[in-house]
Coordinates of C-alpha atoms in Angstrom, one line a residue:
X373 CA 100.1 57.4 99.5
X374 CA 99.6 60.0 96.7
X375 CA 96.5 60.8 98.3
X376 CA 98.4 62.4 101.5
X377 CA 99.3 65.7 99.8
X378 CA 98.7 68.0 102.7
X379 CA 99.5 65.9 105.7
X380 CA 98.7 67.5 108.9
X381 CA 97.8 65.2 111.5
X382 CA 99.9 62.2 112.4
X383 CA 99.7 59.6 115.5
X384 CA 101.5 55.9 116.1
X385 CA 99.6 53.2 117.1
X386 CA 100.0 51.6 120.4
X387 CA 98.6 48.3 119.8
X388 CA 100.4 47.7 116.4
X389 CA 104.0 47.9 115.8
X390 CA 105.2 50.5 113.1
X391 CA 101.9 51.6 112.0
X392 CA 100.9 55.1 111.9
X393 CA 97.6 57.0 111.3
X394 CA 97.3 60.2 109.4
X395 CA 95.2 62.5 107.7
X396 CA 95.0 65.5 105.2
X397 CA 94.8 69.5 106.1
X398 CA 91.4 71.1 104.7
X399 CA 90.3 70.1 101.2
X400 CA 90.0 66.5 102.1
X401 CA 87.1 64.6 103.3
X402 CA 86.9 62.9 107.0
X403 CA 89.4 60.1 105.9
X404 CA 92.2 58.3 107.9
X405 CA 95.3 56.9 106.2
X406 CA 97.5 54.1 107.5
X407 CA 101.2 54.1 106.7
X408 CA 104.4 52.6 108.2
X409 CA 107.3 54.0 109.4
X410 CA 108.9 54.3 105.7
X411 CA 105.5 56.1 104.7
X412 CA 104.4 53.0 102.6
X413 CA 100.6 53.1 102.1
X414 CA 98.9 50.6 104.5
X415 CA 95.3 51.7 103.2
X416 CA 92.3 54.4 104.1
X417 CA 89.3 54.6 106.6
X418 CA 86.4 56.7 105.7
X419 CA 84.9 58.2 109.0
X420 CA 81.0 58.0 108.8
X421 CA 78.9 60.7 110.0
X422 CA 82.1 63.2 110.6
X423 CA 82.6 66.5 109.0
X424 CA 85.7 67.7 107.7
X425 CA 86.2 71.7 107.7
X426 CA 89.5 71.9 108.8
X427 CA 91.4 68.8 110.2
X428 CA 94.3 69.8 111.8
X429 CA 96.0 67.0 114.2
X430 CA 95.3 63.8 115.3
X431 CA 95.8 62.2 118.6
X432 CA 95.6 58.8 120.6
X433 CA 93.9 57.7 123.9
X434 CA 91.9 55.5 125.7
X435 CA 88.3 55.5 124.5
X436 CA 85.8 57.6 126.5
X437 CA 84.2 54.2 127.5
X438 CA 87.6 52.9 128.5
X439 CA 87.7 49.8 126.4
X440 CA 90.4 50.1 123.7
X441 CA 92.5 53.2 122.4
X442 CA 90.5 56.0 120.4
X443 CA 92.0 57.9 117.4
X444 CA 90.9 61.9 118.2
X445 CA 91.1 63.7 114.9
X446 CA 91.0 67.5 115.3
X447 CA 88.7 69.7 113.2
X448 CA 89.9 72.7 115.0
X449 CA 91.5 74.8 112.3
X450 CA 90.2 78.4 112.3
X451 CA 92.3 81.0 110.3
X452 CA 89.6 83.6 110.6
X453 CA 88.8 82.8 114.2
X454 CA 84.9 82.7 113.3
X455 CA 83.7 79.0 114.4
X456 CA 81.4 79.3 117.1
X457 CA 82.5 75.7 118.2
X458 CA 85.0 73.2 117.0
X459 CA 84.8 69.5 116.8
X460 CA 86.9 66.6 117.9
X461 CA 85.9 63.2 116.5
X462 CA 86.6 60.2 118.7
X463 CA 87.1 57.0 116.5
X464 CA 87.7 53.8 117.9
X465 CA 91.1 52.6 116.2
X466 CA 90.3 50.2 113.3
X467 CA 92.1 46.8 113.0
X468 CA 93.9 45.1 110.3
X469 CA 91.6 42.3 108.8
X470 CA 92.8 39.1 107.3
X471 CA 92.1 40.6 103.8
X472 CA 94.8 43.1 104.7
X473 CA 91.8 45.9 104.9
X474 CA 91.4 48.2 107.5
X475 CA 87.9 47.1 109.3
X476 CA 86.0 47.8 112.4
X477 CA 85.7 44.3 113.0
X478 CA 82.8 43.2 111.1
X479 CA 83.7 44.0 107.6
X480 CA 82.8 47.5 107.4
X481 CA 85.6 49.8 105.9
X482 CA 83.9 52.6 107.7
X483 CA 84.5 53.8 111.3
X484 CA 81.9 55.3 113.2
X485 CA 82.8 58.4 115.4
X486 CA 81.7 60.4 118.6
X487 CA 81.6 64.1 117.7
X488 CA 83.0 66.2 120.6
X489 CA 81.9 70.0 120.1
X490 CA 84.1 72.2 122.3
X491 CA 84.3 76.1 122.5
X492 CA 87.2 78.5 124.1
X493 CA 86.7 80.8 126.8
X494 CA 86.6 84.2 125.8
X495 CA 85.7 83.3 122.0
X496 CA 87.3 81.4 118.9
X497 CA 90.7 80.6 118.4
X498 CA 92.9 79.1 115.8
X499 CA 94.5 75.9 116.7
X500 CA 96.5 73.1 114.9
X501 CA 97.6 71.1 117.8
X502 CA 96.4 68.4 120.2
X503 CA 97.1 65.7 122.5
X504 CA 95.5 63.3 124.9
X505 CA 96.6 62.5 128.3
X506 CA 97.5 58.6 128.1
X507 CA 96.7 58.4 132.1
X508 CA 93.5 60.6 132.5
X509 CA 92.2 60.9 128.9
X510 CA 91.9 64.8 129.2
X511 CA 92.3 66.4 125.7
X512 CA 94.6 69.3 125.3
X513 CA 94.7 71.8 122.5
X514 CA 97.4 74.7 121.7
X515 CA 96.4 77.7 119.9
X516 CA 98.3 78.7 117.1
X517 CA 99.4 82.5 117.1
X518 CA 101.9 84.7 115.6
X519 CA 102.8 86.8 118.5
X520 CA 105.1 84.1 120.2
X521 CA 102.8 83.0 122.8
X522 CA 100.2 80.1 122.9
X523 CA 97.6 79.4 125.3
X524 CA 96.9 75.9 126.2
X525 CA 93.5 74.4 126.7
X526 CA 91.9 71.3 128.2
X527 CA 88.7 69.5 128.2
X528 CA 88.6 67.2 130.7
X529 CA 87.7 63.6 130.2
X530 CA 85.3 61.9 129.8
X531 CA 84.7 63.5 126.7
X532 CA 80.9 63.5 125.6
X533 CA 78.9 64.2 122.7
X534 CA 76.0 66.4 122.4
X535 CA 75.9 70.6 123.1
X536 CA 79.5 72.2 123.1
X537 CA 81.7 71.9 126.0
X538 CA 84.1 75.0 127.3
X539 CA 87.6 74.0 127.6
X540 CA 89.7 75.7 130.1
X541 CA 92.9 77.4 130.0
X542 CA 95.7 75.6 131.8
X543 CA 98.8 77.2 130.6
X544 CA 100.8 79.3 127.9
X545 CA 103.9 78.2 125.9
X546 CA 106.5 80.8 124.6
X547 CA 106.1 79.1 121.2
X548 CA 104.2 80.7 118.4
X549 CA 102.8 79.2 115.1
X550 CA 102.4 76.0 116.7
X551 CA 101.4 73.4 113.9
X552 CA 101.6 70.0 116.0
X553 CA 101.9 68.0 119.2
X554 CA 102.1 64.6 120.6
X555 CA 102.6 62.7 124.2
X556 CA 105.1 59.9 124.9
X557 CA 102.7 56.5 125.8
X558 CA 103.8 56.8 129.1
X559 CA 103.1 60.5 129.5
X560 CA 106.5 61.6 130.7
X561 CA 107.4 63.8 127.8
X562 CA 105.3 66.3 125.2
X563 CA 106.6 67.4 121.7
X564 CA 105.4 70.6 120.3
X565 CA 106.4 71.9 117.1
X566 CA 106.0 75.0 114.5
X567 CA 107.4 75.6 111.3
X568 CA 110.9 75.9 112.6
X569 CA 111.4 74.0 116.1
X570 CA 110.5 71.3 118.4
X571 CA 110.3 72.0 122.0
X572 CA 110.1 69.1 124.5
X573 CA 108.0 69.4 127.8
X574 CA 108.5 67.1 130.8
X575 CA 105.5 66.1 132.6
X576 CA 105.6 66.5 136.4
X577 CA 103.8 63.3 137.3
X578 CA 100.9 61.0 136.1
X579 CA 97.5 62.4 134.3
X580 CA 98.7 65.9 135.0
X581 CA 100.0 66.9 131.7
X582 CA 98.8 70.6 132.3
X583 CA 101.8 70.9 134.7
X584 CA 104.5 70.0 131.9
X585 CA 103.4 73.4 130.2
X586 CA 104.3 75.4 133.3
X587 CA 108.0 74.3 133.0
X588 CA 110.8 75.4 130.5
X589 CA 111.3 72.9 127.7
X590 CA 114.1 71.9 126.0
X591 CA 114.9 71.9 122.2
X592 CA 114.7 69.1 120.3
X593 CA 115.7 68.4 116.8
X594 CA 114.3 69.1 113.6
X595 CA 115.7 68.8 110.0
X596 CA 114.6 71.4 107.3
X597 CA 111.2 70.6 105.9
X598 CA 108.8 73.3 104.3
X599 CA 105.3 73.5 105.8
X600 CA 105.9 71.3 108.5
X601 CA 102.5 70.1 110.4
X602 CA 103.2 66.7 111.7
X603 CA 104.6 65.0 115.0
X604 CA 104.4 61.7 116.5
X605 CA 106.5 59.7 119.0
X606 CA 107.1 56.2 117.3
X607 CA 106.4 54.1 120.4
X608 CA 110.1 53.1 120.8
X609 CA 111.8 55.1 123.6
X610 CA 111.7 58.8 122.8
X611 CA 111.8 58.3 118.9
X612 CA 109.8 60.5 116.8
X613 CA 109.1 61.1 113.2
X614 CA 108.1 64.3 111.4
X615 CA 106.6 64.7 108.0
X616 CA 105.6 67.8 106.4
X617 CA 103.1 68.6 103.7
X618 CA 103.5 67.9 100.0
X619 CA 103.4 65.1 97.5
X620 CA 105.7 62.5 98.4
X621 CA 107.0 64.2 101.6
X622 CA 109.8 62.7 103.5
X623 CA 109.5 60.8 106.6
X624 CA 112.4 62.1 109.2
X625 CA 113.0 59.7 111.9
X626 CA 114.7 61.0 115.1
X627 CA 116.5 58.6 117.1
X628 CA 116.9 59.4 120.8
X629 CA 120.3 58.6 122.4

């Protein structure tokens, strides 16, 4: 899709095979783009009522009400560390209509979102990575630092709109400049990437992703790509894909042995 010039968030659908959702970095509006595993364009959905100050990552998890899957779009970028609160938009995953267009089941091509405002303990942080625990529904955000150590924050489920909710620190990883993260659908493995490397963290039990960040990770493959800010499990075993920013970016597919 020529509109995806700064792809920053990426996640695979669990209900539809070989369908991914993506969004651009800052500069675009509140839009979700669908693509397949080759990068082919499958359409775009506007998110009504959402802002797009600096969308940085995209997760998938159960909806707060427990019915179906929702996309979690993280408007969490804050290079100046000046935002009093960040926002995660929770959007019921759109469906592909009979006319080949993405809809919400009633003919609309506009999705609605629940706006969840969050704050950090101790003041603003910059972040570009989030994921949702597939078992508990807890939301995790990993800060972006330049000192080689990044704190991991959690907002416990169920997420709600309204006033800001303060997250809690649940761990720290020895990795800086974190740009993306994702978790396997069974919750067993978490991938965290920056511009230069991917680390794999093993979860210690269902609904306890926080424990994974207390363990030593192992290295996972990452090919050369400039300004890489997206990673997603494919839903097939431990396979995953990465896509960098830039026009006509390459989809790199890593196949697990």
